[in-house]
PDB file of C-alpha atoms in Angstrom:
ATOM      1  CA  MET A 141     191.981 106.683  98.572  1.00 80.00           C
ATOM      2  CA  ARG A 142     189.922 103.550  97.853  1.00 81.00           C
ATOM      3  CA  ASN A 143     190.562 100.085  99.238  1.00 84.00           C
ATOM      4  CA  GLU A 144     191.330  98.816  95.851  1.00 88.00           C
ATOM      5  CA  THR A 145     194.037 101.400  95.369  1.00 88.00           C
ATOM      6  CA  LEU A 146     195.609 100.698  98.716  1.00 92.00           C
ATOM      7  CA  SER A 147     195.541  96.982  97.981  1.00 94.00           C
ATOM      8  CA  TYR A 148     197.260  97.562  94.667  1.00 94.00           C
ATOM      9  CA  ILE A 149     199.852  99.855  96.240  1.00 94.00           C
ATOM     10  CA  LEU A 150     200.480  97.345  99.122  1.00 96.00           C
ATOM     11  CA  ARG A 151     200.962  94.403  96.643  1.00 96.00           C
ATOM     12  CA  ASN A 152     203.367  96.363  94.594  1.00 95.00           C
ATOM     13  CA  ILE A 153     205.562  98.120  97.176  1.00 95.00           C
ATOM     14  CA  LYS A 154     209.059  96.766  97.349  1.00 95.00           C
ATOM     15  CA  LEU A 155     210.212  96.643 101.034  1.00 95.00           C
ATOM     16  CA  GLU A 156     213.755  97.208 100.069  1.00 95.00           C
ATOM     17  CA  LYS A 157     212.742 100.653  98.887  1.00 95.00           C
ATOM     18  CA  CYS A 158     211.143 101.314 102.256  1.00 96.00           C
ATOM     19  CA  ASP A 159     212.742 102.681 105.471  1.00 97.00           C
ATOM     20  CA  PHE A 160     212.315 100.295 108.435  1.00 96.00           C
ATOM     21  CA  LEU A 161     210.934 102.035 111.419  1.00 96.00           C
ATOM     22  CA  GLU A 162     210.155  99.591 114.231  1.00 91.00           C
ATOM     23  CA  ASN A 163     207.929  96.725 115.176  1.00 87.00           C
ATOM     24  CA  ASN A 164     207.652  95.353 111.571  1.00 93.00           C
ATOM     25  CA  ILE A 165     206.553  98.720 110.352  1.00 97.00           C
ATOM     26  CA  TYR A 166     208.078 100.343 107.275  1.00 97.00           C
ATOM     27  CA  TYR A 167     207.788 103.800 105.791  1.00 97.00           C
ATOM     28  CA  ILE A 168     207.694 105.006 102.237  1.00 97.00           C
ATOM     29  CA  LYS A 169     207.038 108.242 100.398  1.00 95.00           C
ATOM     30  CA  LYS A 170     206.143 107.706  96.729  1.00 91.00           C
ATOM     31  CA  HIS A 171     204.417 109.217  93.782  1.00 89.00           C
ATOM     32  CA  VAL A 172     200.996 107.742  93.207  1.00 86.00           C
ATOM     33  CA  ARG A 173     198.901 108.215  90.084  1.00 82.00           C
ATOM     34  CA  GLN A 174     195.428 109.350  90.764  1.00 76.00           C
ATOM     35  CA  LYS A 175     192.538 110.180  88.425  1.00 74.00           C
ATOM     36  CA  ILE A 176     190.775 113.515  89.283  1.00 76.00           C
ATOM     37  CA  TYR A 177     187.679 114.820  87.626  1.00 75.00           C
ATOM     38  CA  SER A 178     188.371 118.221  85.954  1.00 75.00           C
ATOM     39  CA  PRO A 179     185.277 120.349  85.482  1.00 81.00           C
ATOM     40  CA  SER A 180     187.016 122.616  82.973  1.00 78.00           C
ATOM     41  CA  LEU A 181     187.905 119.548  80.858  1.00 75.00           C
ATOM     42  CA  GLY A 182     184.685 117.686  81.480  1.00 82.00           C
ATOM     43  CA  ARG A 183     186.580 114.477  82.105  1.00 83.00           C
ATOM     44  CA  GLU A 184     189.156 112.806  84.327  1.00 80.00           C
ATOM     45  CA  LYS A 185     192.772 113.672  84.250  1.00 80.00           C
ATOM     46  CA  THR A 186     195.728 111.907  85.610  1.00 82.00           C
ATOM     47  CA  HIS A 187     197.538 113.551  88.459  1.00 78.00           C
ATOM     48  CA  TYR A 188     200.634 112.424  90.398  1.00 84.00           C
ATOM     49  CA  THR A 189     200.790 113.053  94.151  1.00 85.00           C
ATOM     50  CA  LYS A 190     203.560 112.381  96.546  1.00 89.00           C
ATOM     51  CA  CYS A 191     202.038 110.125  99.287  1.00 92.00           C
ATOM     52  CA  GLU A 192     203.260 108.702 102.558  1.00 95.00           C
ATOM     53  CA  PHE A 193     202.594 105.192 103.710  1.00 96.00           C
ATOM     54  CA  LEU A 194     203.295 102.814 106.589  1.00 97.00           C
ATOM     55  CA  ILE A 195     203.612  99.213 105.530  1.00 98.00           C
ATOM     56  CA  ILE A 196     202.842  96.568 108.238  1.00 97.00           C
ATOM     57  CA  VAL A 197     204.817  93.388 107.774  1.00 96.00           C
ATOM     58  CA  ASP A 198     205.081  90.145 109.630  1.00 93.00           C
ATOM     59  CA  ASN A 199     207.947  87.671 108.663  1.00 90.00           C
ATOM     60  CA  GLY A 200     208.498  89.376 105.429  1.00 91.00           C
ATOM     61  CA  ILE A 201     204.808  89.226 104.528  1.00 95.00           C
ATOM     62  CA  LYS A 202     203.033  92.482 103.816  1.00 97.00           C
ATOM     63  CA  LYS A 203     199.813  92.484 105.591  1.00 96.00           C
ATOM     64  CA  GLY A 204     198.497  96.037 105.940  1.00 96.00           C
ATOM     65  CA  ILE A 205     199.074  99.665 104.939  1.00 96.00           C
ATOM     66  CA  ILE A 206     198.286 103.095 106.409  1.00 95.00           C
ATOM     67  CA  TYR A 207     198.000 106.073 104.141  1.00 94.00           C
ATOM     68  CA  ASN A 208     198.520 109.650 105.382  1.00 93.00           C
ATOM     69  CA  CYS A 209     196.030 111.634 103.398  1.00 85.00           C
ATOM     70  CA  GLU A 210     197.549 115.133 103.415  1.00 81.00           C
ATOM     71  CA  ASN A 211     198.030 115.224 107.183  1.00 81.00           C
ATOM     72  CA  ASN A 212     194.207 115.604 107.633  1.00 80.00           C
ATOM     73  CA  ASP A 213     193.249 111.972 107.718  1.00 84.00           C
ATOM     74  CA  LEU A 214     194.435 108.377 107.648  1.00 88.00           C
ATOM     75  CA  HIS A 215     193.228 105.507 105.594  1.00 88.00           C
ATOM     76  CA  TRP A 216     194.106 101.944 106.412  1.00 89.00           C
ATOM     77  CA  TYR A 217     193.749  98.594 104.632  1.00 91.00           C
ATOM     78  CA  THR A 218     194.536  95.046 105.465  1.00 93.00           C
ATOM     79  CA  PHE A 219     194.532  92.163 102.983  1.00 94.00           C
ATOM     80  CA  HIS A 220     191.400  90.027 103.502  1.00 91.00           C
ATOM     81  CA  LYS A 221     193.461  86.994 104.588  1.00 94.00           C
ATOM     82  CA  TRP A 222     194.815  88.998 107.619  1.00 93.00           C
ATOM     83  CA  ARG A 223     191.720  90.776 108.706  1.00 89.00           C
ATOM     84  CA  ASN A 224     190.431  90.377 112.275  1.00 88.00           C
ATOM     85  CA  GLN A 225     193.996  89.363 113.319  1.00 91.00           C
ATOM     86  CA  GLY A 226     195.090  92.670 114.902  1.00 91.00           C
ATOM     87  CA  VAL A 227     197.325  93.787 112.065  1.00 94.00           C
ATOM     88  CA  ILE A 228     196.231  97.436 112.096  1.00 93.00           C
ATOM     89  CA  SER A 229     195.372  97.519 115.883  1.00 93.00           C
ATOM     90  CA  ASN A 230     198.808  96.235 116.797  1.00 94.00           C
ATOM     91  CA  ALA A 231     200.651  98.724 114.692  1.00 95.00           C
ATOM     92  CA  LEU A 232     198.493 101.664 116.026  1.00 94.00           C
ATOM     93  CA  ARG A 233     199.199 100.586 119.656  1.00 94.00           C
ATOM     94  CA  THR A 234     202.908 101.203 119.088  1.00 94.00           C
ATOM     95  CA  GLY A 235     202.358 104.927 118.926  1.00 93.00           C
ATOM     96  CA  ILE A 236     203.904 105.082 115.423  1.00 95.00           C
ATOM     97  CA  ILE A 237     201.304 107.576 114.188  1.00 94.00           C
ATOM     98  CA  LYS A 238     202.245 110.151 116.722  1.00 93.00           C
ATOM     99  CA  LYS A 239     205.933 109.559 116.029  1.00 95.00           C
ATOM    100  CA  VAL A 240     205.802 109.677 112.231  1.00 95.00           C
ATOM    101  CA  TRP A 241     202.883 111.992 111.717  1.00 94.00           C
ATOM    102  CA  PRO A 242     202.303 114.147 114.791  1.00 93.00           C
ATOM    103  CA  MET A 243     200.211 116.604 112.784  1.00 92.00           C
ATOM    104  CA  VAL A 244     197.500 114.018 112.089  1.00 89.00           C
ATOM    105  CA  LYS A 245     194.761 114.402 114.748  1.00 87.00           C
ATOM    106  CA  THR A 246     191.611 112.605 113.303  1.00 83.00           C
ATOM    107  CA  VAL A 247     190.479 109.912 111.010  1.00 84.00           C
ATOM    108  CA  SER A 248     187.201 109.669 109.065  1.00 79.00           C
ATOM    109  CA  CYS A 249     185.032 106.818 108.211  1.00 76.00           C
ATOM    110  CA  CYS A 250     183.684 105.884 104.785  1.00 72.00           C
ATOM    111  CA  CYS A 251     181.988 102.597 103.929  1.00 68.00           C
ATOM    112  CA  ASP A 252     182.145 100.580 100.793  1.00 68.00           C
ATOM    113  CA  ARG A 253     178.815  99.161  99.419  1.00 69.00           C
ATOM    114  CA  ASN A 254     179.150  95.830 101.035  1.00 73.00           C
ATOM    115  CA  GLU A 255     180.125  97.102 104.547  1.00 74.00           C
ATOM    116  CA  ASN A 256     177.956  97.480 107.582  1.00 75.00           C
ATOM    117  CA  GLU A 257     177.874 101.201 108.277  1.00 79.00           C
ATOM    118  CA  GLU A 258     177.514 101.073 112.034  1.00 82.00           C
ATOM    119  CA  GLU A 259     180.171  98.261 112.456  1.00 84.00           C
ATOM    120  CA  LYS A 260     182.631 100.178 110.243  1.00 82.00           C
ATOM    121  CA  TYR A 261     182.082 103.367 112.198  1.00 85.00           C
ATOM    122  CA  ASN A 262     182.576 101.561 115.536  1.00 87.00           C
ATOM    123  CA  MET A 263     185.753  99.896 114.308  1.00 87.00           C
ATOM    124  CA  THR A 264     187.064 103.215 113.045  1.00 87.00           C
ATOM    125  CA  LYS A 265     186.414 104.869 116.457  1.00 88.00           C
ATOM    126  CA  HIS A 266     188.213 101.934 118.126  1.00 91.00           C
ATOM    127  CA  LEU A 267     191.216 101.967 115.825  1.00 91.00           C
ATOM    128  CA  ALA A 268     191.487 105.851 116.097  1.00 90.00           C
ATOM    129  CA  SER A 269     191.502 105.532 119.987  1.00 91.00           C
ATOM    130  CA  LEU A 270     194.362 103.038 119.791  1.00 93.00           C
ATOM    131  CA  ALA A 271     196.348 105.606 117.896  1.00 92.00           C
ATOM    132  CA  GLY A 272     195.340 108.394 120.218  1.00 91.00           C
ATOM    133  CA  LEU A 273     193.315 110.064 117.455  1.00 90.00           C
ATOM    134  CA  GLY A 274     189.762 111.434 117.199  1.00 85.00           C
ATOM    135  CA  VAL A 275     187.082 110.671 114.596  1.00 85.00           C
ATOM    136  CA  SER A 276     186.395 113.626 112.358  1.00 78.00           C
ATOM    137  CA  GLU A 277     183.185 115.481 112.949  1.00 63.00           C
ATOM    138  CA  GLU A 278     182.879 115.440 109.125  1.00 59.00           C
ATOM    139  CA  THR A 279     182.658 111.659 109.218  1.00 46.00           C
ATOM    140  CA  THR A 280     179.776 110.138 107.391  1.00 47.00           C
ATOM    141  CA  PRO A 281     179.152 106.623 108.236  1.00 43.00           C
ATOM    142  CA  TRP A 282     177.138 106.143 105.039  1.00 42.00           C
ATOM    143  CA  ILE A 283     178.273 104.781 101.831  1.00 39.00           C
ATOM    144  CA  SER A 284     180.826 106.374  99.548  1.00 39.00           C
ATOM    145  CA  PHE A 285     181.421 105.352  95.942  1.00 32.00           C
TER     146      PHE A 285
END
């Protein structure tokens, strides 16, 4: 899931519809609209998928989101204003991933056009280690579009 999509979801999630877990972390399972390219149609089609998210909140302010990508991977996003302030790190240190999604074992790393590939890969490895996870062998620290 792209950062833009995670940002949109995070902005629009209502905390009162989420379950409070612990340490300012909320859980929600919701349907998300995704566009998927259909070779048979030769175009994109809209598909709705039930997705699971952890929402990281501080003093009622939503700061970050962690998306469980079909129990095979995690994607995380923090609003720019809250980056480099330990939002995701602190949440991962709680062990919440192993409690909520024990079947998730690895994360992968994909970079946006404006990101430094090596820095992003090293940060992904660091965050994965905080959660007790590995980095997928299929990780490609080059640019995804």
